[in-house]
mmCIF file of C-alpha atoms and ligand atoms in Angstrom:
data_model
loop_
_atom_site.group_PDB
_atom_site.id
_atom_site.type_symbol
_atom_site.label_atom_id
_atom_site.label_comp_id
_atom_site.label_asym_id
_atom_site.label_seq_id
_atom_site.Cartn_x
_atom_site.Cartn_y
_atom_site.Cartn_z
ATOM 1 C CA MET A 1 82.866 -58.501 17.336
ATOM 2 C CA THR A 2 84.074 -57.005 20.593
ATOM 3 C CA THR A 3 81.138 -54.607 20.471
ATOM 4 C CA ALA A 4 79.147 -57.559 21.764
ATOM 5 C CA PHE A 5 80.848 -57.283 25.098
ATOM 6 C CA VAL A 6 79.368 -55.803 28.198
ATOM 7 C CA SER A 7 81.381 -53.232 30.093
ATOM 8 C CA THR A 8 83.111 -55.795 32.306
ATOM 9 C CA ALA A 9 84.789 -57.243 29.249
ATOM 10 C CA ARG A 10 85.502 -54.034 27.362
ATOM 11 C CA THR A 11 88.476 -52.961 29.423
ATOM 12 C CA GLU A 12 90.044 -56.389 29.501
ATOM 13 C CA PRO A 13 92.962 -57.491 27.323
ATOM 14 C CA PRO A 14 92.285 -59.507 24.166
ATOM 15 C CA ASP A 15 91.229 -63.046 24.790
ATOM 16 C CA SER A 16 94.078 -65.526 24.480
ATOM 17 C CA GLY A 17 91.538 -68.107 23.391
ATOM 18 C CA GLN A 18 90.569 -66.278 20.216
ATOM 19 C CA ASN A 19 90.995 -67.575 16.684
ATOM 20 C CA LEU A 20 91.900 -71.107 17.562
ATOM 21 C CA SER A 21 92.015 -73.480 14.646
ATOM 22 C CA TYR A 22 90.096 -76.181 16.441
ATOM 23 C CA MET A 23 87.121 -78.195 15.398
ATOM 24 C CA ARG A 24 85.582 -79.834 18.417
ATOM 25 C CA ILE A 25 85.103 -77.937 21.672
ATOM 26 C CA ALA A 26 83.775 -79.294 24.960
ATOM 27 C CA LEU A 27 81.774 -76.725 26.951
ATOM 28 C CA PHE A 28 81.337 -77.763 30.545
ATOM 29 C CA GLY A 29 80.323 -75.991 33.734
ATOM 30 C CA ASP A 30 78.492 -76.035 37.050
ATOM 31 C CA ILE A 31 80.987 -78.626 38.193
ATOM 32 C CA HIS A 32 80.343 -77.669 41.816
ATOM 33 C CA ALA A 33 83.281 -79.513 43.318
ATOM 34 C CA ASN A 34 82.177 -82.902 42.014
ATOM 35 C CA LEU A 35 85.509 -84.417 40.987
ATOM 36 C CA GLU A 36 84.163 -87.808 39.905
ATOM 37 C CA ALA A 37 81.723 -86.140 37.510
ATOM 38 C CA LEU A 38 84.410 -83.790 36.179
ATOM 39 C CA GLU A 39 86.878 -86.605 35.525
ATOM 40 C CA ALA A 40 84.173 -88.668 33.806
ATOM 41 C CA VAL A 41 83.256 -85.749 31.531
ATOM 42 C CA LEU A 42 86.853 -85.037 30.580
ATOM 43 C CA GLU A 43 87.438 -88.709 29.870
ATOM 44 C CA ASP A 44 84.342 -88.868 27.688
ATOM 45 C CA ALA A 45 85.336 -85.683 25.853
ATOM 46 C CA ALA A 46 88.784 -87.083 25.081
ATOM 47 C CA LYS A 47 87.137 -90.153 23.527
ATOM 48 C CA GLN A 48 84.939 -87.853 21.414
ATOM 49 C CA ASP A 49 87.991 -86.250 19.777
ATOM 50 C CA VAL A 50 87.480 -82.975 21.560
ATOM 51 C CA ASN A 51 90.548 -80.803 21.180
ATOM 52 C CA GLU A 52 89.563 -77.638 23.057
ATOM 53 C CA TYR A 53 87.734 -76.942 26.287
ATOM 54 C CA VAL A 54 85.765 -74.000 27.650
ATOM 55 C CA CYS A 55 84.585 -73.824 31.260
ATOM 56 C CA MET A 56 81.282 -72.078 32.051
ATOM 57 C CA GLY A 57 82.046 -71.449 35.743
ATOM 58 C CA ASP A 58 80.747 -72.572 39.143
ATOM 59 C CA ILE A 59 83.748 -74.813 39.564
ATOM 60 C CA VAL A 60 83.237 -74.876 43.333
ATOM 61 C CA GLY A 61 80.323 -74.884 45.804
ATOM 62 C CA TYR A 62 77.924 -77.630 47.056
ATOM 63 C CA ASN A 63 80.116 -80.746 46.815
ATOM 64 C CA ALA A 64 83.289 -81.938 48.521
ATOM 65 C CA ASP A 65 86.192 -81.445 46.095
ATOM 66 C CA PRO A 66 86.556 -77.692 45.476
ATOM 67 C CA VAL A 67 90.363 -77.666 45.570
ATOM 68 C CA ALA A 68 90.835 -80.693 43.300
ATOM 69 C CA CYS A 69 88.272 -79.402 40.782
ATOM 70 C CA LEU A 70 89.752 -75.912 40.764
ATOM 71 C CA GLU A 71 93.262 -77.252 40.214
ATOM 72 C CA ARG A 72 92.058 -79.638 37.511
ATOM 73 C CA VAL A 73 90.379 -76.829 35.555
ATOM 74 C CA ARG A 74 93.229 -74.415 36.175
ATOM 75 C CA ALA A 75 95.754 -76.938 34.838
ATOM 76 C CA MET A 76 93.737 -77.196 31.631
ATOM 77 C CA ASP A 77 94.404 -73.491 31.027
ATOM 78 C CA CYS A 78 91.198 -73.130 29.016
ATOM 79 C CA PRO A 79 88.927 -70.079 28.677
ATOM 80 C CA THR A 80 86.826 -69.979 31.851
ATOM 81 C CA VAL A 81 84.115 -67.589 33.016
ATOM 82 C CA LYS A 82 83.153 -66.838 36.601
ATOM 83 C CA GLY A 83 80.089 -68.350 38.247
ATOM 84 C CA ASN A 84 78.206 -66.989 41.251
ATOM 85 C CA HIS A 85 79.568 -69.738 43.514
ATOM 86 C CA ASP A 86 83.105 -68.946 42.335
ATOM 87 C CA GLU A 87 82.450 -65.359 43.335
ATOM 88 C CA ASP A 88 80.846 -66.239 46.674
ATOM 89 C CA ALA A 89 83.521 -68.791 47.585
ATOM 90 C CA SER A 90 86.343 -66.365 46.837
ATOM 91 C CA GLY A 91 84.849 -63.335 48.613
ATOM 92 C CA LEU A 92 84.456 -62.397 52.240
ATOM 93 C CA HIS A 93 80.959 -60.959 52.024
ATOM 94 C CA SER A 94 78.059 -62.253 54.094
ATOM 95 C CA LEU A 95 76.119 -65.253 52.764
ATOM 96 C CA ASP A 96 73.083 -64.504 54.930
ATOM 97 C CA ASN A 97 70.722 -63.869 52.037
ATOM 98 C CA MET A 98 71.450 -67.178 50.408
ATOM 99 C CA ASN A 99 69.548 -70.419 50.869
ATOM 100 C CA PRO A 100 70.976 -72.141 53.977
ATOM 101 C CA VAL A 101 72.233 -75.290 52.229
ATOM 102 C CA ALA A 102 74.182 -73.356 49.588
ATOM 103 C CA ALA A 103 75.494 -70.977 52.261
ATOM 104 C CA ALA A 104 76.680 -73.839 54.492
ATOM 105 C CA ALA A 105 78.515 -75.407 51.556
ATOM 106 C CA LEU A 106 80.079 -72.058 50.632
ATOM 107 C CA GLU A 107 81.278 -71.409 54.193
ATOM 108 C CA TRP A 108 82.877 -74.856 54.129
ATOM 109 C CA THR A 109 84.342 -74.210 50.648
ATOM 110 C CA ARG A 110 85.883 -70.923 51.802
ATOM 111 C CA ARG A 111 87.781 -72.829 54.479
ATOM 112 C CA GLN A 112 89.171 -75.320 51.941
ATOM 113 C CA LEU A 113 90.545 -72.822 49.443
ATOM 114 C CA GLY A 114 93.960 -71.202 49.831
ATOM 115 C CA ASP A 115 94.551 -67.475 49.270
ATOM 116 C CA GLU A 116 96.049 -68.047 45.876
ATOM 117 C CA GLN A 117 93.139 -70.250 44.776
ATOM 118 C CA ARG A 118 90.647 -67.634 45.946
ATOM 119 C CA GLN A 119 92.527 -65.035 43.962
ATOM 120 C CA TRP A 120 92.427 -67.182 40.833
ATOM 121 C CA LEU A 121 88.645 -67.494 41.184
ATOM 122 C CA ARG A 122 88.226 -63.773 41.830
ATOM 123 C CA ARG A 123 90.096 -62.903 38.652
ATOM 124 C CA LEU A 124 87.922 -64.975 36.343
ATOM 125 C CA ARG A 125 86.055 -62.881 33.800
ATOM 126 C CA MET A 126 82.294 -62.645 33.594
ATOM 127 C CA VAL A 127 82.124 -62.835 29.793
ATOM 128 C CA ARG A 128 84.513 -64.162 27.186
ATOM 129 C CA GLN A 129 84.518 -64.416 23.477
ATOM 130 C CA VAL A 130 86.155 -67.549 22.142
ATOM 131 C CA SER A 131 86.421 -68.196 18.423
ATOM 132 C CA ASP A 132 82.991 -67.289 16.983
ATOM 133 C CA PHE A 133 80.966 -67.581 20.173
ATOM 134 C CA THR A 134 80.445 -65.917 23.557
ATOM 135 C CA VAL A 135 80.373 -67.563 26.967
ATOM 136 C CA VAL A 136 78.805 -66.306 30.199
ATOM 137 C CA HIS A 137 77.716 -68.095 33.361
ATOM 138 C CA SER A 138 74.274 -66.503 33.664
ATOM 139 C CA THR A 139 73.186 -63.893 31.075
ATOM 140 C CA LEU A 140 74.792 -61.267 28.855
ATOM 141 C CA ASP A 141 72.424 -58.429 29.808
ATOM 142 C CA GLN A 142 73.590 -58.286 33.435
ATOM 143 C CA PRO A 143 76.226 -60.958 33.985
ATOM 144 C CA ALA A 144 77.017 -59.842 37.540
ATOM 145 C CA HIS A 145 73.364 -60.013 38.616
ATOM 146 C CA TRP A 146 73.239 -63.778 38.109
ATOM 147 C CA ASN A 147 69.755 -63.825 36.596
ATOM 148 C CA TYR A 148 68.244 -67.205 35.796
ATOM 149 C CA VAL A 149 66.979 -67.966 32.313
ATOM 150 C CA THR A 150 64.189 -70.492 32.740
ATOM 151 C CA ASN A 151 61.932 -69.607 29.800
ATOM 152 C CA ARG A 152 61.942 -67.821 26.448
ATOM 153 C CA PHE A 153 60.935 -64.501 27.985
ATOM 154 C CA ASP A 154 64.025 -64.515 30.198
ATOM 155 C CA ALA A 155 66.069 -65.400 27.130
ATOM 156 C CA MET A 156 64.786 -62.346 25.214
ATOM 157 C CA SER A 157 66.694 -59.850 27.343
ATOM 158 C CA ASN A 158 69.867 -61.851 26.851
ATOM 159 C CA PHE A 159 69.455 -61.808 23.068
ATOM 160 C CA SER A 160 69.384 -57.984 23.083
ATOM 161 C CA TYR A 161 73.004 -58.130 24.266
ATOM 162 C CA GLN A 162 74.136 -61.130 22.235
ATOM 163 C CA PHE A 163 76.038 -60.074 19.119
ATOM 164 C CA THR A 164 77.553 -63.422 18.278
ATOM 165 C CA HIS A 165 75.636 -66.127 16.519
ATOM 166 C CA LEU A 166 76.121 -68.474 19.418
ATOM 167 C CA CYS A 167 76.334 -67.967 23.150
ATOM 168 C CA PHE A 168 76.772 -70.701 25.728
ATOM 169 C CA HIS A 169 75.806 -70.381 29.387
ATOM 170 C CA GLY A 170 74.917 -72.407 32.489
ATOM 171 C CA HIS A 171 73.646 -71.421 35.963
ATOM 172 C CA THR A 172 70.228 -73.165 36.037
ATOM 173 C CA HIS A 173 71.792 -76.651 35.740
ATOM 174 C CA VAL A 174 69.134 -77.468 33.149
ATOM 175 C CA PRO A 175 70.316 -78.125 29.570
ATOM 176 C CA ARG A 176 68.256 -76.013 27.188
ATOM 177 C CA ILE A 177 68.341 -74.295 23.797
ATOM 178 C CA TYR A 178 66.878 -70.859 23.058
ATOM 179 C CA VAL A 179 66.684 -69.891 19.401
ATOM 180 C CA LYS A 180 65.969 -66.427 18.044
ATOM 181 C CA ASN A 181 64.911 -65.841 14.458
ATOM 182 C CA ASP A 182 61.713 -63.883 13.921
ATOM 183 C CA ARG A 183 60.777 -64.798 17.511
ATOM 184 C CA VAL A 184 62.384 -66.544 20.476
ATOM 185 C CA GLN A 185 61.698 -70.233 20.953
ATOM 186 C CA GLU A 186 62.686 -72.713 23.620
ATOM 187 C CA MET A 187 63.786 -76.194 22.625
ATOM 188 C CA ALA A 188 64.640 -79.293 24.607
ATOM 189 C CA ALA A 189 68.320 -80.034 24.578
ATOM 190 C CA GLU A 190 69.328 -82.524 21.973
ATOM 191 C CA LYS A 191 71.640 -82.567 18.988
ATOM 192 C CA LEU A 192 71.331 -79.347 17.035
ATOM 193 C CA ILE A 193 72.576 -78.035 13.713
ATOM 194 C CA ILE A 194 73.348 -74.317 13.840
ATOM 195 C CA GLU A 195 71.641 -72.320 11.100
ATOM 196 C CA ASP A 196 73.086 -69.067 9.803
ATOM 197 C CA ASN A 197 69.913 -67.013 10.057
ATOM 198 C CA ALA A 198 69.284 -67.601 13.770
ATOM 199 C CA LYS A 199 70.907 -66.808 17.107
ATOM 200 C CA TYR A 200 71.359 -69.433 19.779
ATOM 201 C CA PHE A 201 71.612 -69.123 23.558
ATOM 202 C CA ILE A 202 72.491 -72.568 24.804
ATOM 203 C CA ASN A 203 72.552 -73.807 28.380
ATOM 204 C CA VAL A 204 75.154 -76.571 28.583
ATOM 205 C CA GLY A 205 73.665 -78.152 31.723
ATOM 206 C CA SER A 206 75.649 -79.118 34.791
ATOM 207 C CA VAL A 207 78.565 -81.491 35.281
ATOM 208 C CA GLY A 208 78.315 -81.878 39.030
ATOM 209 C CA GLN A 209 74.703 -81.199 40.044
ATOM 210 C CA PRO A 210 72.196 -81.636 37.171
ATOM 211 C CA ARG A 211 68.646 -80.472 37.943
ATOM 212 C CA ASP A 212 66.674 -81.831 35.015
ATOM 213 C CA GLY A 213 65.836 -85.169 36.633
ATOM 214 C CA ASP A 214 68.799 -86.992 35.102
ATOM 215 C CA TRP A 215 71.651 -87.584 37.577
ATOM 216 C CA ARG A 216 74.320 -88.090 34.895
ATOM 217 C CA ALA A 217 76.904 -85.371 34.285
ATOM 218 C CA CYS A 218 75.972 -83.098 31.385
ATOM 219 C CA TYR A 219 78.116 -81.166 28.938
ATOM 220 C CA VAL A 220 78.114 -80.033 25.305
ATOM 221 C CA ILE A 221 80.340 -80.588 22.290
ATOM 222 C CA TYR A 222 80.363 -77.849 19.668
ATOM 223 C CA ASP A 223 81.768 -78.998 16.343
ATOM 224 C CA VAL A 224 82.802 -75.812 14.555
ATOM 225 C CA GLU A 225 83.070 -77.262 11.059
ATOM 226 C CA LYS A 226 79.922 -79.362 11.186
ATOM 227 C CA LYS A 227 78.080 -76.536 12.984
ATOM 228 C CA SER A 228 76.654 -79.083 15.370
ATOM 229 C CA VAL A 229 75.963 -78.851 19.086
ATOM 230 C CA GLU A 230 75.613 -82.156 20.893
ATOM 231 C CA PHE A 231 74.499 -82.657 24.501
ATOM 232 C CA ARG A 232 76.170 -85.574 26.223
ATOM 233 C CA ARG A 233 75.290 -87.376 29.470
ATOM 234 C CA VAL A 234 77.982 -89.287 31.309
ATOM 235 C CA GLU A 235 77.684 -91.695 34.221
ATOM 236 C CA TYR A 236 80.159 -91.322 37.057
ATOM 237 C CA ASP A 237 80.963 -92.857 40.434
ATOM 238 C CA LEU A 238 78.041 -91.290 42.295
ATOM 239 C CA ALA A 239 78.568 -93.327 45.509
ATOM 240 C CA THR A 240 82.095 -91.970 45.953
ATOM 241 C CA THR A 241 80.902 -88.380 45.504
ATOM 242 C CA GLN A 242 78.112 -88.957 48.039
ATOM 243 C CA ASP A 243 80.510 -90.564 50.563
ATOM 244 C CA LYS A 244 82.832 -87.572 50.291
ATOM 245 C CA ILE A 245 79.953 -85.111 50.860
ATOM 246 C CA LEU A 246 78.905 -86.925 54.030
ATOM 247 C CA ALA A 247 82.491 -87.401 55.249
ATOM 248 C CA ALA A 248 83.108 -83.670 54.840
ATOM 249 C CA GLY A 249 80.143 -82.898 57.074
ATOM 250 C CA LEU A 250 78.295 -81.073 54.283
ATOM 251 C CA PRO A 251 74.451 -81.079 54.360
ATOM 252 C CA HIS A 252 73.037 -84.573 53.643
ATOM 253 C CA MET A 253 70.588 -83.084 51.192
ATOM 254 C CA LEU A 254 73.499 -82.384 48.834
ATOM 255 C CA ALA A 255 74.305 -86.098 48.641
ATOM 256 C CA GLU A 256 70.655 -86.952 48.040
ATOM 257 C CA ARG A 257 69.958 -84.405 45.332
ATOM 258 C CA ILE A 258 72.805 -85.476 43.028
ATOM 259 C CA ALA A 259 71.315 -88.976 42.912
ATOM 260 C CA GLU A 260 67.975 -87.534 41.822
ATOM 261 C CA GLY A 261 69.243 -84.907 39.429
ATOM 262 C CA ARG A 262 67.432 -82.051 41.121
HETATM 263 ZN ZN1 ZN B 1 75.739 -73.554 39.558
#
C-alpha cells in the first residue's frame, strides 16, 4: 500500500510501526504543550485497554509544557507525524506571517527547547502508514502546506490521495468524520463502525486545546478487530494548566481559550 504515500514518505525507510498485532490503538494529537491534558488522556487510554499509541503531531506550541510533553511522547516511542507547530518551533524561520498569539507562544517555545529536542521534532515525518491506516497532521494531498479541512469539500481533495481505508488527522482541533462512498459526507464525531465499502478521513480532535466548544481533552480509540472508532473526552486539571500559562508569561488569551474549548 506504499503507493498511497506522497513524495515525502516515498524515500523514507519502512515504517517500524507496521504490521503490529495489536487490537486497540489510541490516536492523539494537538497536545500543544498541555501536560495535564496529555497525562489525563494517557491514563484514560490505559484504562480502556489500549495497547498501542499513535501521535498526530503538534506536540508543542501555545501552552506551557513543551519540553515535558515532547519527552513524554518521545519516551513512548510510538509512530508520530509532524505538525505545523512542531515545524515552526524547531525551525529558525520568521513567524511574522502568523497570528500574533501563536507566534508569541512559538517564540517562547523555541527558547525552551534544546538543540537535540528541536532536531527530534524536525525529523518527524509528515505522513506515516501504521498497520492498515495512514496518519497525517493536516491533509494527504499537500501535507507540508498545512491546509485545514473544515467541510466535505476540503475533504474531497484529501480522498484523492488516500489509498488506505482509514486515515486519521488533526490540525483543526475539531473532532470530525468524513466518509467517502458514492459521495463525501461529513458526520459529527461519535462512535463509528468502519464499513468495508467506504473510506474514512477522521479528525481525532485535540488533546490540549479543543476548539469544538468542549474544554475536555479529546482523542480516539481505534479497535482493529471490532472495526470501531470511538471518540473520548477526558477531564483534566485545567486550573494547573492555566496557572502555568500565566506564570510562563504566555498570552492570557491562551489560558482563557482552553477553558472555553475554542
Ligand atoms: Zn494544532
